[in-house]
Short mmCIF file of C-alpha atoms and ligand atoms in Angstrom, two decimals:
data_model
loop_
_atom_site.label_atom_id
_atom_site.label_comp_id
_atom_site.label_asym_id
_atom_site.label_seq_id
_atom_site.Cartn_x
_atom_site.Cartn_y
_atom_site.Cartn_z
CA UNK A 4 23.33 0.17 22.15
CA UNK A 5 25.12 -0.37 18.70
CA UNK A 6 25.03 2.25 16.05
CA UNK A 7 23.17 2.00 12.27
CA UNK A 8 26.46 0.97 11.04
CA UNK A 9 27.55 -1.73 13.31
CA UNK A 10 23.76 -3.45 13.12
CA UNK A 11 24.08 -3.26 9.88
CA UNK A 12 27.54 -4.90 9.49
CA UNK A 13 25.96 -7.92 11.91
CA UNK A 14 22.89 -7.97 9.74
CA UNK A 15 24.58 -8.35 6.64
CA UNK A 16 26.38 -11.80 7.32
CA UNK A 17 23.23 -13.79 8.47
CA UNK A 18 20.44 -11.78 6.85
CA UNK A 19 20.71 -11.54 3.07
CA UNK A 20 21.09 -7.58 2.10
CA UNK A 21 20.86 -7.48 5.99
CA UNK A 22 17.14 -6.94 5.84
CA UNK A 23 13.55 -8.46 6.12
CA UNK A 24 12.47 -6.40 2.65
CA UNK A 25 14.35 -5.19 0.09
CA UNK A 26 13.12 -1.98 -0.05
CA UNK A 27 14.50 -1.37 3.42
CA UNK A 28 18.65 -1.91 2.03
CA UNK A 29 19.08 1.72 0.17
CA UNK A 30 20.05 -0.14 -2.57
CA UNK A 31 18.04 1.96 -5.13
CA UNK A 32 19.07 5.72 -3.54
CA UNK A 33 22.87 4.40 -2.25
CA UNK A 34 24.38 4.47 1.46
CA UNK A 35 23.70 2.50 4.07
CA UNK A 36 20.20 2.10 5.80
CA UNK A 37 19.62 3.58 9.44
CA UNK A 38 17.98 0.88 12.22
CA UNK A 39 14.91 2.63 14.57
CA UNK A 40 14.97 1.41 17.86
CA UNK A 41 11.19 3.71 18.50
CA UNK A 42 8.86 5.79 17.00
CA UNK A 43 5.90 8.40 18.00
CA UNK A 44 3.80 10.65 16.49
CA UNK A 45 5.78 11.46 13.05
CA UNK A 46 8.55 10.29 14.60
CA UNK A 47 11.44 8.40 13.99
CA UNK A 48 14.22 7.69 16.68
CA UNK A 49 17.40 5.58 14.95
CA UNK A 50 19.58 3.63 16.92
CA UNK A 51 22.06 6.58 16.17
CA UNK A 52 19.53 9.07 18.62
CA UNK A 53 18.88 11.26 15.32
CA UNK A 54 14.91 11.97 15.58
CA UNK A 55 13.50 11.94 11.60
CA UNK A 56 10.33 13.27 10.15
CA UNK A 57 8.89 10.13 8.59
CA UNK A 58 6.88 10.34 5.53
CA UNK A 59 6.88 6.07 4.94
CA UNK A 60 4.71 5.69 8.20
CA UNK A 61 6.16 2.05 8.12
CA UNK A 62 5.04 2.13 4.36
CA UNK A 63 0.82 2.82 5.11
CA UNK A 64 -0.45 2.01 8.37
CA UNK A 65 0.25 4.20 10.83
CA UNK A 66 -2.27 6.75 9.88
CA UNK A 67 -2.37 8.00 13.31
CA UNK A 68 0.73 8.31 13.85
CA UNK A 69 3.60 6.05 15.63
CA UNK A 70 2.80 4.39 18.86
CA UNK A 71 -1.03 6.03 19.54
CA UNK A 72 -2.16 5.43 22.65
CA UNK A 73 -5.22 3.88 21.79
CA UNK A 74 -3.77 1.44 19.61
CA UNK A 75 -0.93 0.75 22.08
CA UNK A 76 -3.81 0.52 25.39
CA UNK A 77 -5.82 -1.70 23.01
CA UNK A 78 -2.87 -4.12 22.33
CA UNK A 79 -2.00 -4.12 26.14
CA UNK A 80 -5.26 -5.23 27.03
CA UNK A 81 -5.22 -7.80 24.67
CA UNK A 82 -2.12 -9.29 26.26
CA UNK A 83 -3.44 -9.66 29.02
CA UNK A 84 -5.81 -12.37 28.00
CA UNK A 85 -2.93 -14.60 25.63
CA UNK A 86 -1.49 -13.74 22.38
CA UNK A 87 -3.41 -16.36 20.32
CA UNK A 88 -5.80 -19.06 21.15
CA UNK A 89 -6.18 -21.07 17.46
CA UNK A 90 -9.50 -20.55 17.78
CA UNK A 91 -12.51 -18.19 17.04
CA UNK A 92 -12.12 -15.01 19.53
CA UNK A 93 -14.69 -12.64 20.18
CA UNK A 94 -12.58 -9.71 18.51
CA UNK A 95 -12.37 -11.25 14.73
CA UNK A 96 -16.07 -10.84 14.94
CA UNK A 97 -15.81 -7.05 15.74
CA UNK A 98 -13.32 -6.80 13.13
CA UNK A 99 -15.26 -8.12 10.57
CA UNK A 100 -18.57 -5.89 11.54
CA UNK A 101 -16.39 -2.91 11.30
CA UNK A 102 -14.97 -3.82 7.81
CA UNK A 103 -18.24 -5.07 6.73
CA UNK A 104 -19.61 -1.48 8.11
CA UNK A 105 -17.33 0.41 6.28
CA UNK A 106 -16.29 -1.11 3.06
CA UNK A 107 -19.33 -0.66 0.70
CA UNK A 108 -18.96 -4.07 -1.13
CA UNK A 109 -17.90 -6.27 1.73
CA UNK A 110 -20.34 -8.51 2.61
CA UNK A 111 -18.01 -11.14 4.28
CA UNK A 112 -14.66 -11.55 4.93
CA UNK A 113 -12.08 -13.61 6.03
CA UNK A 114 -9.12 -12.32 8.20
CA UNK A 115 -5.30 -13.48 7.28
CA UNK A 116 -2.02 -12.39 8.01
CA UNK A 117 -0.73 -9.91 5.05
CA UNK A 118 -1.57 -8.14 2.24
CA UNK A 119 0.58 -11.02 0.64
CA UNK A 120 -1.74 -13.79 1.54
CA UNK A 121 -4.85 -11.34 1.03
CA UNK A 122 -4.61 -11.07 -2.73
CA UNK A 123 -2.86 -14.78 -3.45
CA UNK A 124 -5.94 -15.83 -1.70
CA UNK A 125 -8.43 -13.26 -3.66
CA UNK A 126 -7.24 -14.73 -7.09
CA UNK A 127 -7.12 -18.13 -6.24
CA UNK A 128 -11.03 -17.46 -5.19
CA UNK A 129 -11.76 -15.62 -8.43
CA UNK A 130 -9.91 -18.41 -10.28
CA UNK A 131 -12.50 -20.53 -8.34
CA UNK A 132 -15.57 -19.17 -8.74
CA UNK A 133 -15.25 -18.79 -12.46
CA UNK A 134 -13.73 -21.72 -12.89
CA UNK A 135 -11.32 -19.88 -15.42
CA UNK A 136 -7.15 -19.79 -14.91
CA UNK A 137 -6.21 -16.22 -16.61
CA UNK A 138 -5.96 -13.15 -14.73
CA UNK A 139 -5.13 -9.83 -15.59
CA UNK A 140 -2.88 -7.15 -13.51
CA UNK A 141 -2.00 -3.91 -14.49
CA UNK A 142 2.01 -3.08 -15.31
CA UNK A 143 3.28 -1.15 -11.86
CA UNK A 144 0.86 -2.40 -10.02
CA UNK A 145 2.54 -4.76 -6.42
CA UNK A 146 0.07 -7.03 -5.16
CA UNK A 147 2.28 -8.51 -2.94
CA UNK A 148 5.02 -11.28 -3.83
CA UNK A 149 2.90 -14.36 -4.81
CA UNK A 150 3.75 -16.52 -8.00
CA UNK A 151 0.53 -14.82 -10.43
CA UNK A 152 1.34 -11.63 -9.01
CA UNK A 153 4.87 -11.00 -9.13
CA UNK A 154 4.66 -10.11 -12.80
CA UNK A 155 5.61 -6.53 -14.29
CA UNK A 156 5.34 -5.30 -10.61
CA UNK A 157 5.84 -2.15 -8.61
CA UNK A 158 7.64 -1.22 -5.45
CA UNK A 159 10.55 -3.01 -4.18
CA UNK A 160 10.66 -5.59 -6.97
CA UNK A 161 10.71 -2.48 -9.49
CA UNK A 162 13.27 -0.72 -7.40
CA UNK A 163 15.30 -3.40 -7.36
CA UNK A 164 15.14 -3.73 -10.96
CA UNK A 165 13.41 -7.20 -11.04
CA UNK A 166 9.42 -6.33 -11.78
CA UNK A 167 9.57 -10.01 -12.94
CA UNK A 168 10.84 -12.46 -10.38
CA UNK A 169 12.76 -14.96 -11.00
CA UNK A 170 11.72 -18.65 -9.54
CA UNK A 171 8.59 -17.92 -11.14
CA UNK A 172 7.76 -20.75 -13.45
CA UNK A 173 6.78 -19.47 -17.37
CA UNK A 174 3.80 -21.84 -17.03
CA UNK A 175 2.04 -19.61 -14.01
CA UNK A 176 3.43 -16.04 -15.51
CA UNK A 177 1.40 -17.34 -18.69
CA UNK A 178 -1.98 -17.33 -16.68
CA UNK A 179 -1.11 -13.16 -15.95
CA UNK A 180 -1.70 -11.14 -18.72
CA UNK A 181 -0.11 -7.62 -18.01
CA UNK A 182 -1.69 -4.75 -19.38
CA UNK A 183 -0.68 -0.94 -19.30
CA UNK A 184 -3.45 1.15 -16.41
CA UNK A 185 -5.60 3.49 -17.84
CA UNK A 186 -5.58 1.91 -21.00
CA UNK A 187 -9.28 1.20 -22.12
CA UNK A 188 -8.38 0.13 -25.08
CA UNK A 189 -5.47 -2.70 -24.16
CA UNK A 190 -8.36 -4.11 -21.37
CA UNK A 191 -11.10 -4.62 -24.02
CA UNK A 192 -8.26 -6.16 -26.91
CA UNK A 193 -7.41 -8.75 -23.44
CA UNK A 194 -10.55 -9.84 -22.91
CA UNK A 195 -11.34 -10.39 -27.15
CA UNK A 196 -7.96 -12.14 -27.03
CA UNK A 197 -9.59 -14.61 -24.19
CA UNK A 198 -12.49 -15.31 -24.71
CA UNK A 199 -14.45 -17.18 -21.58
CA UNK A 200 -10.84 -17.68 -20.07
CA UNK A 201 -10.29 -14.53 -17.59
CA UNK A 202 -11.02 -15.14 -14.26
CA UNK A 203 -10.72 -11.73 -12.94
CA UNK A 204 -9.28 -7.94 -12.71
CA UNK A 205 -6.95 -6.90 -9.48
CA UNK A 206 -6.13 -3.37 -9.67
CA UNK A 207 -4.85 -0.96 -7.05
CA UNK A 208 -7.89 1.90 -7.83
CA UNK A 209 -4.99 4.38 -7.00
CA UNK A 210 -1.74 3.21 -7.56
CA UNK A 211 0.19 3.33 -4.74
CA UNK A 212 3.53 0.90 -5.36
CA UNK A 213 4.81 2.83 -8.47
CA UNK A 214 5.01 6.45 -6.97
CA UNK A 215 1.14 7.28 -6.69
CA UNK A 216 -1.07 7.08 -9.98
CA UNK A 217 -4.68 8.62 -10.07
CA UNK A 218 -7.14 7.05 -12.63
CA UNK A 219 -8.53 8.80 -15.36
CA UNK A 220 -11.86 9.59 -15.19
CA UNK A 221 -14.26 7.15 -15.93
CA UNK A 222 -11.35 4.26 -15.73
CA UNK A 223 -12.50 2.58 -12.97
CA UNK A 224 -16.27 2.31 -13.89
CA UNK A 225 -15.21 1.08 -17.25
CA UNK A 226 -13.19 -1.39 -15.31
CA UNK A 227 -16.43 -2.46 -13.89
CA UNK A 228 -18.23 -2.35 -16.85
CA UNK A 229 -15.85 -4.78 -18.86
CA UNK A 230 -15.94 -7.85 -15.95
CA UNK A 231 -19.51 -7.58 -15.41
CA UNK A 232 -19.83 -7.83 -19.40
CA UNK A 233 -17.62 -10.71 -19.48
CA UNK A 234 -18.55 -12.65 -16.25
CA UNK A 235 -14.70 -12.19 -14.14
CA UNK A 236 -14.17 -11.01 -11.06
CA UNK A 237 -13.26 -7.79 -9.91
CA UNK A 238 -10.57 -7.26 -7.36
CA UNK A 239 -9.57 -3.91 -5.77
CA UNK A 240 -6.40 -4.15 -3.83
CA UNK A 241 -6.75 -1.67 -0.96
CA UNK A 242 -4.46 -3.17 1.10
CA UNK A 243 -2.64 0.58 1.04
CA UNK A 244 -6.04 2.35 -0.13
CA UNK A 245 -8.31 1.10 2.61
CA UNK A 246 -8.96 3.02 5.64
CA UNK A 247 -6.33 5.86 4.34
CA UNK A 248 -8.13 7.30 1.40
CA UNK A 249 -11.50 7.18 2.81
CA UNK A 250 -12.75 4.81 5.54
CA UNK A 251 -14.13 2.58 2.45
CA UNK A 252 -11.68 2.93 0.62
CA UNK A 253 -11.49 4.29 -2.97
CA UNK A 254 -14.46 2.22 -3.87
CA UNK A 255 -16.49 4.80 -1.25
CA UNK A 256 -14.69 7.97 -2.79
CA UNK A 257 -15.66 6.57 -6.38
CA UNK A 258 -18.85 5.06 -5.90
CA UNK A 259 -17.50 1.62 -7.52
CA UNK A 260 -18.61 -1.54 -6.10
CA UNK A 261 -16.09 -4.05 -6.99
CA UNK A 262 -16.86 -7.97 -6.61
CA UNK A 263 -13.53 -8.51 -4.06
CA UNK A 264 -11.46 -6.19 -1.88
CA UNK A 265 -8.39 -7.06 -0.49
CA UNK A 266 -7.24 -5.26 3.02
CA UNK A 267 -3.95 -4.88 4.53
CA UNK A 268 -1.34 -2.08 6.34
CA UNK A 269 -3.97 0.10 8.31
CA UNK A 270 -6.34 -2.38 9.67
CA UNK A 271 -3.85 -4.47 11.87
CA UNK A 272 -2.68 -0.94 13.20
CA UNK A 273 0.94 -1.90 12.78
CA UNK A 274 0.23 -5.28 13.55
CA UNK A 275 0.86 -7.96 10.69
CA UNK A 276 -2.42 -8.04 9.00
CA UNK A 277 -4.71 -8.89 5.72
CA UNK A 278 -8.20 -9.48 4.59
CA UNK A 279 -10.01 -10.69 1.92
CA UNK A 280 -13.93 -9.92 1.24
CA UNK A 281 -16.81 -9.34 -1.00
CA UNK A 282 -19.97 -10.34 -2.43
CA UNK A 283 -21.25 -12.93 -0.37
CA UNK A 284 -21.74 -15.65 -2.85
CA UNK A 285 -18.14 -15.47 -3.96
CA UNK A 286 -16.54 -15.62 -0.02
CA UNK A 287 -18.83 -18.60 0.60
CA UNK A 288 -16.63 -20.51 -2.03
CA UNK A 289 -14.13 -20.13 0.60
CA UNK A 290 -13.48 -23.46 2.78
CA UNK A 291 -15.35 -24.86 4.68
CA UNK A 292 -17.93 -23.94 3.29
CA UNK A 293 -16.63 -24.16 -0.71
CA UNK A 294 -13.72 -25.71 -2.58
CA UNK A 295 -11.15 -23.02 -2.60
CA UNK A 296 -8.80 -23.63 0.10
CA UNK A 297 -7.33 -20.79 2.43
CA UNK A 298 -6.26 -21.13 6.21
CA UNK A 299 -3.62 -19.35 8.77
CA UNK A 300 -2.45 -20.12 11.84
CA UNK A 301 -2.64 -17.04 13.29
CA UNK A 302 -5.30 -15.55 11.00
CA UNK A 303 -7.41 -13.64 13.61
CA UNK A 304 -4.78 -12.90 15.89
CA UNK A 305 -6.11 -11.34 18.92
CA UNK A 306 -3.23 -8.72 19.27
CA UNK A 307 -3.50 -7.78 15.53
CA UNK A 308 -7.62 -7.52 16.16
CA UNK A 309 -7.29 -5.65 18.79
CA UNK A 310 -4.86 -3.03 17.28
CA UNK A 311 -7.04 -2.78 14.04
CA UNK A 312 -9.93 -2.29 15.95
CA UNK A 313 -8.75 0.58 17.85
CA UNK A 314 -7.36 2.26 15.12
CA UNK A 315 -10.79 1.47 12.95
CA UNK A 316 -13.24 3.21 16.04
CA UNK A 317 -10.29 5.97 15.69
CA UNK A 318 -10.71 6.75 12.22
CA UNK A 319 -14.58 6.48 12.73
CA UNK A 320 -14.21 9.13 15.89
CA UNK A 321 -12.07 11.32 14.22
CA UNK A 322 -13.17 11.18 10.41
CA UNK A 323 -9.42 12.96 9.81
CA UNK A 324 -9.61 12.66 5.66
CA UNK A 325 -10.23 16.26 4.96
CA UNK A 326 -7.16 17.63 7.47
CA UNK A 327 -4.76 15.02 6.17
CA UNK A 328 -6.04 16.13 2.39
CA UNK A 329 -5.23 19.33 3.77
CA UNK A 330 -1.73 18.27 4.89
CA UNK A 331 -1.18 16.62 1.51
CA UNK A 332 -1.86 19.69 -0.53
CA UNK A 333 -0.09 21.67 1.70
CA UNK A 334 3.12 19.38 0.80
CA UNK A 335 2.52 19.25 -2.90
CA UNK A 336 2.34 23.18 -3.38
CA UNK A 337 5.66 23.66 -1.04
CA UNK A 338 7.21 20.87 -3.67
CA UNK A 339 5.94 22.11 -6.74
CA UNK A 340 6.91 25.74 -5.93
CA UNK A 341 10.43 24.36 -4.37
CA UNK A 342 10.68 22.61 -8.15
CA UNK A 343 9.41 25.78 -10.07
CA UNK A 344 11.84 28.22 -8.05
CA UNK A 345 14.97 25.52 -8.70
CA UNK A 346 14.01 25.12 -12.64
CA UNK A 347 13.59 21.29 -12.10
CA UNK A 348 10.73 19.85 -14.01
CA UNK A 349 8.48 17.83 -11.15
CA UNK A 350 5.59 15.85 -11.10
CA UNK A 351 3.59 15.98 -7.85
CA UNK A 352 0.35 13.86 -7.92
CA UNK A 353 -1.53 13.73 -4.09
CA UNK A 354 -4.71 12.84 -3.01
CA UNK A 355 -5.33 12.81 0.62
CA UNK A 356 -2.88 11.31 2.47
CA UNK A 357 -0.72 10.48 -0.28
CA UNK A 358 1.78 11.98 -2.31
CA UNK A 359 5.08 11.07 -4.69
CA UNK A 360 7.55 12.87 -6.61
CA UNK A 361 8.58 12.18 -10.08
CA UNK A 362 11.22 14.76 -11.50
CA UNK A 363 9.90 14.71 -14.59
CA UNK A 364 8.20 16.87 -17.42
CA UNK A 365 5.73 14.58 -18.36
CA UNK A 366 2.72 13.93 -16.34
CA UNK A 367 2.68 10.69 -14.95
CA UNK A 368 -0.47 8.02 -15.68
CA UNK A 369 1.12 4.47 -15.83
CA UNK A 370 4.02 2.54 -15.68
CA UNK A 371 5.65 3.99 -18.89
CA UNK A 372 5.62 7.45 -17.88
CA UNK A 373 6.61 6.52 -14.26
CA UNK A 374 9.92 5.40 -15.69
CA UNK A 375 10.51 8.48 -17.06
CA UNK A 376 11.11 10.66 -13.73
CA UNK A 377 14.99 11.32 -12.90
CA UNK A 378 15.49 8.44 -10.50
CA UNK A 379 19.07 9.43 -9.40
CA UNK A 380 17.94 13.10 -9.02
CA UNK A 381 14.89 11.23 -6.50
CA UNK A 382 17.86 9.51 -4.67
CA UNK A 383 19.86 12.86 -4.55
CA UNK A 384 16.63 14.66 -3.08
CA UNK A 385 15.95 11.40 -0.72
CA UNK A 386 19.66 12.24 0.83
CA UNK A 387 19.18 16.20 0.76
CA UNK A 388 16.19 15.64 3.11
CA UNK A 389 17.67 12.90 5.31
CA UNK A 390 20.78 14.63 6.04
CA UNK A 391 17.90 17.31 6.88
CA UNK A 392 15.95 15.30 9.39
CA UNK A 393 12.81 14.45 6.94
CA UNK A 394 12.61 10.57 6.04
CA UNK A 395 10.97 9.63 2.82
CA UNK A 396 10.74 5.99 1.04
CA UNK A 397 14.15 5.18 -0.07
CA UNK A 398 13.16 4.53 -3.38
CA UNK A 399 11.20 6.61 -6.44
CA UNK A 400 8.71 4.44 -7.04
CA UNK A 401 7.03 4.15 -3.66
CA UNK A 402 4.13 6.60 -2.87
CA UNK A 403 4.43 8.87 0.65
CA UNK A 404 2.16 8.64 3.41
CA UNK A 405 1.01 11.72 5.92
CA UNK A 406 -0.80 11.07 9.51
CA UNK A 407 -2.52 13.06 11.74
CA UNK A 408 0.53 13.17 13.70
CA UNK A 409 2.26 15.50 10.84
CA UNK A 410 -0.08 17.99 11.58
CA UNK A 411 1.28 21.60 13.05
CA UNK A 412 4.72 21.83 13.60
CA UNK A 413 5.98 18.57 11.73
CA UNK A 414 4.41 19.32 8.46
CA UNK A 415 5.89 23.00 8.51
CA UNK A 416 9.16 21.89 8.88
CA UNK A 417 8.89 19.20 6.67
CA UNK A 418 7.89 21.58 4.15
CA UNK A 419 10.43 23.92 4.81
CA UNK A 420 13.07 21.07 4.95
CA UNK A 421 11.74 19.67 1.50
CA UNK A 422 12.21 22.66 0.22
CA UNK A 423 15.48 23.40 0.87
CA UNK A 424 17.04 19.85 -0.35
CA UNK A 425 15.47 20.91 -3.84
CA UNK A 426 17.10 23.92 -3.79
CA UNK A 427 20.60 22.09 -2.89
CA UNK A 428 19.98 19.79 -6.08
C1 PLP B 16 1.69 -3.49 0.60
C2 PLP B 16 0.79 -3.99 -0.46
C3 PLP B 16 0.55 -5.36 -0.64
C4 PLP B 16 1.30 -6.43 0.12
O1 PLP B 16 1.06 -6.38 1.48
P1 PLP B 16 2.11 -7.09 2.48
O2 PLP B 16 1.45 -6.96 3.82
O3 PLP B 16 3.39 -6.33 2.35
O4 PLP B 16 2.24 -8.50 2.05
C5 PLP B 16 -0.39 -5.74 -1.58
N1 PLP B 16 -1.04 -4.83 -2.30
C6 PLP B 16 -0.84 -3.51 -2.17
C7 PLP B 16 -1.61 -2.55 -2.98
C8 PLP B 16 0.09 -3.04 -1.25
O5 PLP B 16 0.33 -1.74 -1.16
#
C-alpha cells in the first residue's frame, strides 16, 4: 500500500491539484493532504495507518458516524438486486414519503444526484414559475458550483480565493444580485431596485460554507415576509442543514415554511445524493408534467436510496439532536476556555451538530466579519490538532460537523486535544 505522499505525487500529474475538490489539496492551511483508505465511527484510517478524530464527517453526512451498519446492511442488500435499473424503483418512492414526512414544506420532490444539481435545478424552477430571470444569493453563502450560483461564494471557492469563478459569463452573474445576510435593509433596497424582475431567494437558513453563521432573530421570517410580498420564490438550501439540524431541517427548528428546499449530504448516507422539493404547484412545473426541464441518469439510484433510507429510519429511531447539541456545546466551551486561558480572541458559534472557529474579536454575522478571523492562526491550529490526531476542515471558512459516533471517549479527547494545539499557538 503506498503512503499519503507517494499517492499524492501520482495524483498530482493526472489529476489537477491531485484531487476531486479543491478543498481537499491543503492549499488554504499548507502541507500536503493525507489519502484514507477507511473510516468508522469518528474515525479516520490514512493510507499512512495514523487513526484521526474527524470533525469534517466527509463534509455533512455521516451523522452517524463512518461505515454504520445499518447504512452499510442497507446498501448490501441493495446490491444484491443491481446497482441501477433507469427506471422507477420501489425505494425512490420510500424516499420521497420519508422526506415528504419530515420536511414541513415538502410536498413533492424530485430525487437527483448532488447538492450541485439540487439548487441549479431549484432556481431554474423558480426562474420558471415566475417567469422572472433575477435571483438573489446572499455573500458567503455556496450553493454548489453552477453558473447563477458561483457568485460571491463560500467554501472551497472562498478558500481558494476565487468566490467569483471565472468561466462564468458577465451576462448570467448579472441575473445574481449578491447581497450581505442579515441585512434587512440591503434585501428590501434589492427588491425596490427590481421591481417585478426577482425570481426568487436561496439562502442557507444557517450558514454553513463560510464557517457557521446563525441568523438574527426575526431574519428568516422577514425573509419570508419580503418574497411572499413581492411574488418570488423562496429557496432554503439544506443540503448541509437537512436531517443534521433537526430532522426538518431549520425550517422545523424555526417554524418557516419556505416555497423550495433543496436536500443533499445526509440523505444519500454517504452515497452521492440531492433533492429538490416544495409546494406542490411549483414541483409540478417540473417536466413532464411542466416546462422546466430537469433529468439524471442515475437520479434515484437504488444504492443511494437505500443508504438514505436507512440512515433517515435511523435518525427517526434515534431522534439524536439533543446529545449531539450536547456534544457541540461541550466542544465550544473546551474552545472558548482553551482561547480565554491562551489570550487569543475566538469566535465560537455552534448549534447542534455544528460548530466553527474564527480567531477573531468581533462576533461573526456575515461574510464581512467572517473575513476578519486570523486565517493563518486557523491553519496553525488546523496543524496543532492534526499532528495531535483530531482532523478538522482544512480550511477557515468551512463549518465542523459532530456524529453520534463522537460521543464518550472521542469527544473527550478531542476536547482535550483541541485544547492543547491552542495552547501551542
Ligand atoms: C455542500 C453544499 C452544496 C453542494 O452540494 P454538492 O453535493 O457538493 O454538490 C450546496 N449547498 C449547500 C448549502 C452545501 O452545503
Amino acid at each position: 500500500m503506498s503512503t499519503s505522499e507517494q499517492l499524492f505525487e501520482r495524483a498530482k500529474k493526472i489529476i489537477p491539484g491531485g484531487v476531486n475538490s479543491p478543498v481537499r489539496a491543503f492549499r488554504s492551511v499548507g502541507g500536503a493532504p493525507f489519502f484514507v483508505k477507511a473510516a468508522y465511527g469518528a474515525t479516520l484510517l490514512t493510507a499512512d495507518d495514523r487513526e484521526l478524530i474527524d470533525f469534517v464527517c466527509t463534509w455533512g453526512p455521516a451523522i452517524h458516524g463512518h461505515n454504520h451498519p445499518r447504512i452499510t446492511t442497507a446498501i448490501a442488500t441493495a446490491l444484491e438486486h443491481g446497482t441501477s435499473f433507469g427506471t422507477p424503483n420501489p425505494y425512490e418512492v420510500e424516499m420521497a414519503e420519508l422526506i415528504v414526512r419530515f420536511v414541513p414544506s415538502i410536498q413533492k420532490v424530485r430525487m437527483c444526484n448532488s447538492g450541485t444539481e439540487a439548487t441549479m435545478s431549484a432556481v431554474r424552477l423558480a426562474r420558471g414559475f415566475t417567469r422572472r430571470d433575477k435571483i438573489i444569493k446572499f455573500a458567503g453563502c455556496y450553493h454548489g458550483h453552477s453558473d447563477s450560483l458561483l457568485i460571491k461564494a463560500g467554501s472551497g471557492a472562498l478558500t481558494h480565493g476565487n468566490p467569483d469563478s471565472a468561466g462564468v459569463p458577465a451576462v448570467f452573474a448579472q441575473e445574481t444580485v449578491v447581497l450581505p445576510y442579515n441585512d434587512t435593509a440591503a434585501l428590501e433596497e434589492a427588491f425596490d431596485a427590481n421591481p417585478g424582475r426577482i425570481a426568487g431567494v436561496i439562502v442557507e437558513p444557517y450558514c454553513g460554507n463560510v464557517g457557521f453563521i446563525m441568523p438574527d432573530t426575526g431574519y428568516l421570517q422577514y425573509l419570508r415576509a419580503v418574497c411572499t410580498a413581492h411574488g418570488a420564490v423562496l429557496i432554503f438550501d439544506e443540503v448541509m442543514t437537512g436531517f443534521r439540524q433537526a430532522k426538518g431541517g431549520v425550517q422545523e427548528l424555526e417554524k418557516i415554511t419556505p416555497d423550495l428546499t433543496t436536500l443533499g449530504k445526509i440523505i444519500g448516507g454517504g452515497l452521492p445524493v440531492g433533492a429538490l422539493g416544495g409546494r406542490a404547484d411549483i414541483m409540478d412545473h417540473l417536466a413532464p408534467l411542466g416546462p422546466v426541464y430537469q433529468a439524471g441518469t442515475l437520479s434515484g439510484n437504488p444504492l443511494a436510496m437505500a443508504a438514505g433510507i436507512a440512515g433517515l429510519r435511523l435518525l427517526e429511531e434515534l431522534d439524536p439532536y439533543d446529545r449531539l447539541d450536547a456534544l457541540g456545546r461541550q466542544v465550544r466551551d473546551a474552545l472558548l476556555a482553551a482561547a480565554r486561558k491562551k489570550g487569543i480572541p475566538a469566535q465560537v458559534p455552534q448549534r447542534g451538530s455544528m460548530f466553527s472557529i474564527f480567531f477573531s474579536p468581533t462576533p461573526v454575522r456575515d461574510y464581512a466579519t467572517a473575513l476578519k478571523g486570523d486565517a493563518q492562526l486557523y491553519a496553525r491550529f488546523f496543524h496543532a490538532c492534526l499532528d495531535r490526531g483530531v482532523y478538522l476542515a482544512p480550511s477557515a471558512y468551512e463549518t465542523a460537523f459532530l456524529s453520534t459516533a463522537h460521543e464518550g471517549e472521542a469527544i473527550d479527547r478531542a476536547c482535550e486535544t483541541m485544547t492543547a494545539a491552542i495552547m501551542s499557538l
